PDB file of C-alpha atoms in Angstrom:
ATOM      1  CA  ARG A  93      10.251  -1.494  16.847  1.00 51.00           C
ATOM      2  CA  ALA A  94       8.961  -3.994  18.526  1.00 57.00           C
ATOM      3  CA  SER A  95       5.762  -2.702  18.963  1.00 77.00           C
ATOM      4  CA  GLY A  96       5.577  -2.450  15.195  1.00 78.00           C
ATOM      5  CA  MET A  97       6.969  -6.068  14.483  1.00 84.00           C
ATOM      6  CA  ASP A  98       4.255  -7.607  16.264  1.00 86.00           C
ATOM      7  CA  LEU A  99       1.777  -5.690  14.465  1.00 86.00           C
ATOM      8  CA  TRP A 100       3.041  -7.265  10.914  1.00 88.00           C
ATOM      9  CA  LYS A 101       3.183 -10.918  12.475  1.00 92.00           C
ATOM     10  CA  ILE A 102      -0.655 -10.363  13.488  1.00 92.00           C
ATOM     11  CA  GLU A 103      -0.842  -8.916   9.873  1.00 93.00           C
ATOM     12  CA  HIS A 104       0.937 -11.573   8.437  1.00 95.00           C
ATOM     13  CA  LYS A 105      -1.212 -13.785  10.279  1.00 96.00           C
ATOM     14  CA  PHE A 106      -4.010 -12.404   8.893  1.00 95.00           C
ATOM     15  CA  VAL A 107      -3.401 -12.075   5.014  1.00 95.00           C
ATOM     16  CA  LYS A 108      -1.520 -15.645   5.287  1.00 95.00           C
ATOM     17  CA  SER A 109      -4.938 -16.984   6.908  1.00 95.00           C
ATOM     18  CA  TYR A 110      -7.229 -15.298   4.109  1.00 94.00           C
ATOM     19  CA  ILE A 111      -4.858 -16.209   0.847  1.00 93.00           C
ATOM     20  CA  ASN A 112      -4.683 -19.405   2.234  1.00 92.00           C
ATOM     21  CA  LYS A 113      -8.230 -19.725   2.291  1.00 92.00           C
ATOM     22  CA  PHE A 114      -9.030 -18.607  -1.492  1.00 90.00           C
ATOM     23  CA  TYR A 115      -5.718 -20.644  -2.732  1.00 90.00           C
ATOM     24  CA  PRO A 116      -5.465 -23.892  -0.646  1.00 89.00           C
ATOM     25  CA  ASN A 117      -3.498 -25.902  -2.765  1.00 85.00           C
ATOM     26  CA  GLY A 118      -0.287 -23.366  -2.335  1.00 83.00           C
ATOM     27  CA  ASP A 119       0.015 -22.061  -5.955  1.00 83.00           C
ATOM     28  CA  VAL A 120      -1.733 -18.263  -6.046  1.00 88.00           C
ATOM     29  CA  THR A 121      -0.099 -18.237 -10.552  1.00 84.00           C
ATOM     30  CA  GLU A 122      -3.014 -20.240 -10.971  1.00 86.00           C
ATOM     31  CA  SER A 123      -4.984 -17.439 -10.530  1.00 88.00           C
ATOM     32  CA  GLY A 124      -5.264 -14.665 -13.343  1.00 89.00           C
ATOM     33  CA  ASP A 125      -6.760 -11.973 -10.868  1.00 90.00           C
ATOM     34  CA  VAL A 126      -3.354 -12.216  -8.950  1.00 88.00           C
ATOM     35  CA  GLN A 127      -1.221 -12.782 -12.215  1.00 87.00           C
ATOM     36  CA  ALA A 128      -3.002  -9.480 -14.000  1.00 88.00           C
ATOM     37  CA  PHE A 129      -2.496  -7.859  -9.963  1.00 86.00           C
ATOM     38  CA  TRP A 130       0.915  -8.653 -10.074  1.00 84.00           C
ATOM     39  CA  ASN A 131       2.020  -7.878 -13.574  1.00 83.00           C
ATOM     40  CA  ASP A 132      -0.107  -4.663 -12.454  1.00 82.00           C
ATOM     41  CA  LEU A 133       1.830  -4.166  -9.556  1.00 79.00           C
ATOM     42  CA  GLN A 134       5.286  -4.930 -11.800  1.00 75.00           C
ATOM     43  CA  HIS A 135       3.699  -2.331 -14.287  1.00 73.00           C
ATOM     44  CA  GLU A 136       2.797   0.432 -12.052  1.00 70.00           C
ATOM     45  CA  ILE A 137       5.820   0.871  -9.701  1.00 65.00           C
ATOM     46  CA  MET A 138       8.596  -0.956 -12.042  1.00 58.00           C
ATOM     47  CA  GLU A 139      10.244   2.193 -12.186  1.00 53.00           C
ATOM     48  CA  THR A 140      10.387   3.073  -8.165  1.00 53.00           C
ATOM     49  CA  PHE A 141      10.759  -0.668  -6.909  1.00 56.00           C
ATOM     50  CA  LEU A 142      11.962  -3.854  -8.242  1.00 58.00           C
ATOM     51  CA  VAL A 143       9.098  -5.908  -8.052  1.00 62.00           C
ATOM     52  CA  GLU A 144      10.079  -9.567  -9.468  1.00 71.00           C
ATOM     53  CA  ASP A 145       8.257 -11.771 -11.238  1.00 72.00           C
ATOM     54  CA  LEU A 146       5.936 -13.780  -9.065  1.00 74.00           C
ATOM     55  CA  LYS A 147       7.771 -17.408  -8.088  1.00 79.00           C
ATOM     56  CA  LYS A 148       5.981 -20.520  -8.979  1.00 80.00           C
ATOM     57  CA  GLY A 149       4.000 -22.561  -5.791  1.00 80.00           C
ATOM     58  CA  ARG A 150       4.160 -22.084  -2.454  1.00 81.00           C
ATOM     59  CA  GLU A 151       7.234 -19.343  -2.950  1.00 85.00           C
ATOM     60  CA  GLY A 152       4.916 -17.327  -4.686  1.00 85.00           C
ATOM     61  CA  GLN A 153       2.282 -17.375  -2.563  1.00 90.00           C
ATOM     62  CA  ASP A 154       4.057 -16.651   0.728  1.00 90.00           C
ATOM     63  CA  GLN A 155       6.074 -13.352  -1.846  1.00 89.00           C
ATOM     64  CA  LEU A 156       2.670 -12.645  -2.072  1.00 89.00           C
ATOM     65  CA  ILE A 157       1.617 -13.214   1.318  1.00 92.00           C
ATOM     66  CA  ASP A 158       5.071 -10.861   2.250  1.00 91.00           C
ATOM     67  CA  PHE A 159       4.179  -8.072  -0.371  1.00 87.00           C
ATOM     68  CA  ILE A 160       0.330  -7.697   1.040  1.00 90.00           C
ATOM     69  CA  THR A 161       1.494  -7.834   4.329  1.00 91.00           C
ATOM     70  CA  THR A 162       4.362  -5.217   3.965  1.00 86.00           C
ATOM     71  CA  PHE A 163       1.753  -2.702   2.454  1.00 85.00           C
ATOM     72  CA  ILE A 164      -0.763  -3.102   4.913  1.00 86.00           C
ATOM     73  CA  PHE A 165       1.687  -2.241   7.215  1.00 85.00           C
ATOM     74  CA  THR A 166       3.292   0.156   5.593  1.00 80.00           C
ATOM     75  CA  VAL A 167      -0.401   1.969   5.419  1.00 76.00           C
ATOM     76  CA  SER A 168      -1.479   1.827   8.399  1.00 77.00           C
ATOM     77  CA  GLY A 169       1.198   0.667  11.793  1.00 71.00           C
ATOM     78  CA  TYR A 170       3.935   2.570   9.944  1.00 69.00           C
ATOM     79  CA  HIS A 171       2.372   5.512   9.183  1.00 62.00           C
ATOM     80  CA  GLU A 172       0.942   5.668  12.293  1.00 61.00           C
ATOM     81  CA  HIS A 173       4.514   5.620  13.612  1.00 60.00           C
ATOM     82  CA  VAL A 174       6.358   7.776  11.058  1.00 59.00           C
ATOM     83  CA  GLY A 175       3.247  10.598  10.660  1.00 60.00           C
ATOM     84  CA  ASN A 176       1.594  12.558   7.840  1.00 59.00           C
ATOM     85  CA  ILE A 177       2.314  14.404   5.341  1.00 62.00           C
ATOM     86  CA  GLY A 178       0.475  17.604   6.483  1.00 62.00           C
ATOM     87  CA  GLU A 179       3.410  19.909   6.406  1.00 60.00           C
ATOM     88  CA  TYR A 180       3.786  19.209   2.743  1.00 61.00           C
ATOM     89  CA  VAL A 181       0.068  19.739   2.364  1.00 64.00           C
ATOM     90  CA  LEU A 182      -0.078  23.466   3.451  1.00 64.00           C
ATOM     91  CA  ASN A 183       2.175  25.132   0.544  1.00 64.00           C
ATOM     92  CA  PRO A 184       0.098  24.887  -2.768  1.00 61.00           C
ATOM     93  CA  ALA A 185       3.703  24.950  -4.360  1.00 64.00           C
ATOM     94  CA  MET A 186       4.924  21.663  -2.935  1.00 61.00           C
ATOM     95  CA  VAL A 187       2.260  18.441  -3.407  1.00 62.00           C
ATOM     96  CA  SER A 188      -1.022  18.602  -4.915  1.00 63.00           C
ATOM     97  CA  SER A 189      -3.814  15.946  -6.315  1.00 61.00           C
ATOM     98  CA  ARG A 190      -4.072  17.976  -9.497  1.00 65.00           C
ATOM     99  CA  PHE A 191      -2.020  20.282 -11.281  1.00 62.00           C
ATOM    100  CA  ARG A 192      -3.060  21.647 -15.080  1.00 68.00           C
ATOM    101  CA  PHE A 193      -0.341  21.886 -17.908  1.00 72.00           C
ATOM    102  CA  GLY A 194       1.565  25.141 -16.791  1.00 74.00           C
ATOM    103  CA  ASP A 195       0.354  26.091 -13.634  1.00 72.00           C
ATOM    104  CA  GLU A 196       3.258  26.577 -11.304  1.00 70.00           C
ATOM    105  CA  LEU A 197       0.857  26.098  -7.971  1.00 71.00           C
ATOM    106  CA  SER A 198      -2.261  23.996  -8.014  1.00 71.00           C
ATOM    107  CA  SER A 199      -5.609  25.448  -8.234  1.00 75.00           C
ATOM    108  CA  ILE A 200      -7.286  26.692  -4.510  1.00 73.00           C
ATOM    109  CA  GLN A 201     -10.127  23.663  -4.926  1.00 77.00           C
ATOM    110  CA  ALA A 202      -7.346  21.136  -5.452  1.00 77.00           C
ATOM    111  CA  SER A 203      -4.950  22.617  -2.292  1.00 73.00           C
ATOM    112  CA  TYR A 204      -8.535  22.484  -0.305  1.00 75.00           C
ATOM    113  CA  HIS A 205      -9.515  19.136  -1.135  1.00 76.00           C
ATOM    114  CA  LEU A 206      -6.341  18.122  -0.679  1.00 74.00           C
ATOM    115  CA  ALA A 207      -6.017  19.747   2.865  1.00 74.00           C
ATOM    116  CA  LEU A 208      -9.017  18.013   4.134  1.00 77.00           C
ATOM    117  CA  VAL A 209      -8.042  14.932   3.015  1.00 74.00           C
ATOM    118  CA  THR A 210      -4.483  14.964   4.742  1.00 72.00           C
ATOM    119  CA  ALA A 211      -6.666  16.515   8.069  1.00 71.00           C
ATOM    120  CA  LEU A 212      -9.347  13.400   7.735  1.00 74.00           C
ATOM    121  CA  THR A 213      -7.029  10.463   7.308  1.00 69.00           C
ATOM    122  CA  GLY A 214      -4.959  11.644  10.067  1.00 67.00           C
ATOM    123  CA  ILE A 215      -7.435  12.121  12.788  1.00 70.00           C
ATOM    124  CA  ARG A 216      -7.413   8.790  15.314  1.00 70.00           C
ATOM    125  CA  GLN A 217      -9.763   5.933  14.627  1.00 67.00           C
ATOM    126  CA  PRO A 218     -11.727   5.156  17.519  1.00 69.00           C
ATOM    127  CA  PRO A 219     -11.099   1.136  17.475  1.00 69.00           C
ATOM    128  CA  SER A 220     -13.346  -1.572  16.729  1.00 60.00           C
TER     129      SER A 220
END
C-alpha cells in the first residue's frame, strides 16, 4: 500500500505540472478540448461510474488532475500489483477482443491475437 501511494503521488505531481503548464490560469473548463474529453468520458462510462460535470475554476482543474492521475496509476502501478488477465484469455468462451453475432466462442484468430497482446503487455519493461 505504501509503495502504491508513493507512486500515485509521483504521478499526481507529474500530471499537475503538465496540466498547469498548459492551463496556468487554473480553469480547464475554458478549453474546448478538455470539455470534449470530459463529455466523451461521461458518455462512454456513465453506466459504470459516476462522472460528474467538470467544475469551474481551480476545483475543476484539480478534478481533472485527480482523474488523469488515477487513470495512469490504475493502468501502471496498480495493474502491476494485482496481476494480469492471462488466465481469462486462455479460454475462448470467456474473453475476446471480437465476437461475431450468433457465435458462442471467439474465432481462433481473435483468441490468438488477445492471448498475444495479453502475454506481451504482461512482460516487465526495462527501466528507462
